XYZ file of C-alpha atoms in Angstrom:
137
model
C 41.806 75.794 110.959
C 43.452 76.995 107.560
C 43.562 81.084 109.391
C 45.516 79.264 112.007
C 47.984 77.594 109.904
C 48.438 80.934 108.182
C 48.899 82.418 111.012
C 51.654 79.988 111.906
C 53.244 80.425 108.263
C 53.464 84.101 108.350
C 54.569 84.182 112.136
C 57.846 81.824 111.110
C 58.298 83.797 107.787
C 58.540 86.751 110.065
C 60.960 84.504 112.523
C 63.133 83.843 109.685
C 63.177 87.529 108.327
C 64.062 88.826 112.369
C 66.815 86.199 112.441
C 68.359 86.456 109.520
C 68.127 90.506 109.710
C 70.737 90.308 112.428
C 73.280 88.560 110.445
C 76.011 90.461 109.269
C 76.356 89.642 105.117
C 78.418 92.717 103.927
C 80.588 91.842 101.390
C 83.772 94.304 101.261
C 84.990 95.171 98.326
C 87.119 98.034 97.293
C 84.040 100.147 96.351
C 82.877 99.566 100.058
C 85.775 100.031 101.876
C 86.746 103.686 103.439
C 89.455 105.062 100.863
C 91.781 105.817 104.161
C 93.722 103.310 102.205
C 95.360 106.304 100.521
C 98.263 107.939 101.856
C 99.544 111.200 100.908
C 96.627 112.521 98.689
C 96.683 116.255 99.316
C 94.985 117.824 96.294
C 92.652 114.751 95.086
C 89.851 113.859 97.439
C 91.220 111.081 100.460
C 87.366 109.244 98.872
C 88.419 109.161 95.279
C 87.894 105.244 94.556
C 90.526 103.230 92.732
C 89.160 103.045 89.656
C 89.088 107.307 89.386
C 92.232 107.554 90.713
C 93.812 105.319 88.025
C 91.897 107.092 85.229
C 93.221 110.279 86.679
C 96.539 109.362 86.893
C 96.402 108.101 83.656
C 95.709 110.642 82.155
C 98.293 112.590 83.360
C 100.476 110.037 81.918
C 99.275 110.778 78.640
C 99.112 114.888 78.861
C 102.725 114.931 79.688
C 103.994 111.737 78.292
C 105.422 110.240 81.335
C 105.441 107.266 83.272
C 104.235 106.792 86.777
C 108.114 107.191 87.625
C 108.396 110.240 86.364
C 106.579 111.681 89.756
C 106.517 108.778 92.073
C 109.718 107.550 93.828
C 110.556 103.717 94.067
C 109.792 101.960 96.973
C 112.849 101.285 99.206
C 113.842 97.638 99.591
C 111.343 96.256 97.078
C 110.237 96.373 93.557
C 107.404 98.722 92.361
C 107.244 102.721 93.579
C 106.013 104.160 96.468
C 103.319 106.373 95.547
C 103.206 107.964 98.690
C 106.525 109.171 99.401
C 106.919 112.860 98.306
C 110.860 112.017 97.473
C 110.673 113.989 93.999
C 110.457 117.456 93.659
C 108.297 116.607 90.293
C 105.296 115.242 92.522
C 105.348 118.428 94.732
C 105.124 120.639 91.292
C 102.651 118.397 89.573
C 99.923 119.168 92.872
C 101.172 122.582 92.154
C 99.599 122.301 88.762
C 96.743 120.943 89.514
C 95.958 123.708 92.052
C 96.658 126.069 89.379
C 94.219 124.334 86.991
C 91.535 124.043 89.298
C 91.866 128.049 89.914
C 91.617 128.835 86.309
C 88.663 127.018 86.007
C 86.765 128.046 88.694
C 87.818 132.333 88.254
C 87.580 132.298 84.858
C 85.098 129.583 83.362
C 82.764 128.855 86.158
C 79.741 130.603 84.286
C 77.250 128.879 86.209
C 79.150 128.875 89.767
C 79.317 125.340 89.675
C 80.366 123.924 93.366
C 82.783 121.442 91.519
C 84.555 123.735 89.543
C 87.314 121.022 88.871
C 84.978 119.504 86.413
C 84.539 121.774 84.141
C 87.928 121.087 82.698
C 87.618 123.560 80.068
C 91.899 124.242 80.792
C 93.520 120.451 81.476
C 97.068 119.575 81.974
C 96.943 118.529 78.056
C 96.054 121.925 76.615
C 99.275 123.314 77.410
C 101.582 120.446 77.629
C 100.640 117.831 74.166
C 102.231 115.024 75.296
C 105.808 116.950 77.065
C 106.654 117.242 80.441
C 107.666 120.856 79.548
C 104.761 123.053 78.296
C 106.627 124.871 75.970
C 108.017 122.363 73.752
């Protein structure tokens, strides 16, 4: 008698786990969701999460001393910019930069051929700049 009420007690246990396996409890969050969110990104990956992108953006604030509206237009008919419009020329030339970066890293201090050459960082947009939109200030 007590194997059969075992029995019974691990056959609804497993019940329970089948049904409740099928219901759907994903939570979305902004670390879940698909970064299509972004528009425009042409030189930073389209799956670069919020948080990065915010770190990386600030610290281009800080190499060249600028606000976000120093690259990024404002938004048309409301308050705020529209960081994906490619209205100034500044935006165009700052990709251009980070291209240029990302090269000089990966010819010339890539010792061990790393496949993310972009992280080596050893030249950044603050080693030339210090702060000024122009690097030879």
């Amino acid at each position: 008698m007590k194997l059969k009420n075992t029995w019974i007690v691990l056959g609804f246990l497993g019940l329970m786990i089948s049904l409740l396996s099928f219901k759907n409890n994903t939570t979305v969050t902004e670390s879940t969701v698909a970064q299509s969110e972004w528009e425009n990104l042409k030189v930073l990956p389209q799956d670069i999460s919020k948080e990065d992108l915010e770190k990386v953006m600030k610290g281009y604030n800080t190499a060249l001393g600028v606000k976000c509206s120093y690259c990024h237009a404002p938004a048309e008919g409301k308050d705020g910019l529209d960081f994906a419009s490619d209205a100034k020329k500044e935006k165009e030339f700052a990709r251009h930069m980070i291209v240029m970066t990302r090269k000089i890293n990966a010819e010339h201090f890539n010792w061990e051929n790393d496949p993310n050459p972009e992280n080596i960082n050893v030249v950044t947009c603050t080693m030339c700049h210090r702060g000024n939109t122009s690097a030879s200030k």
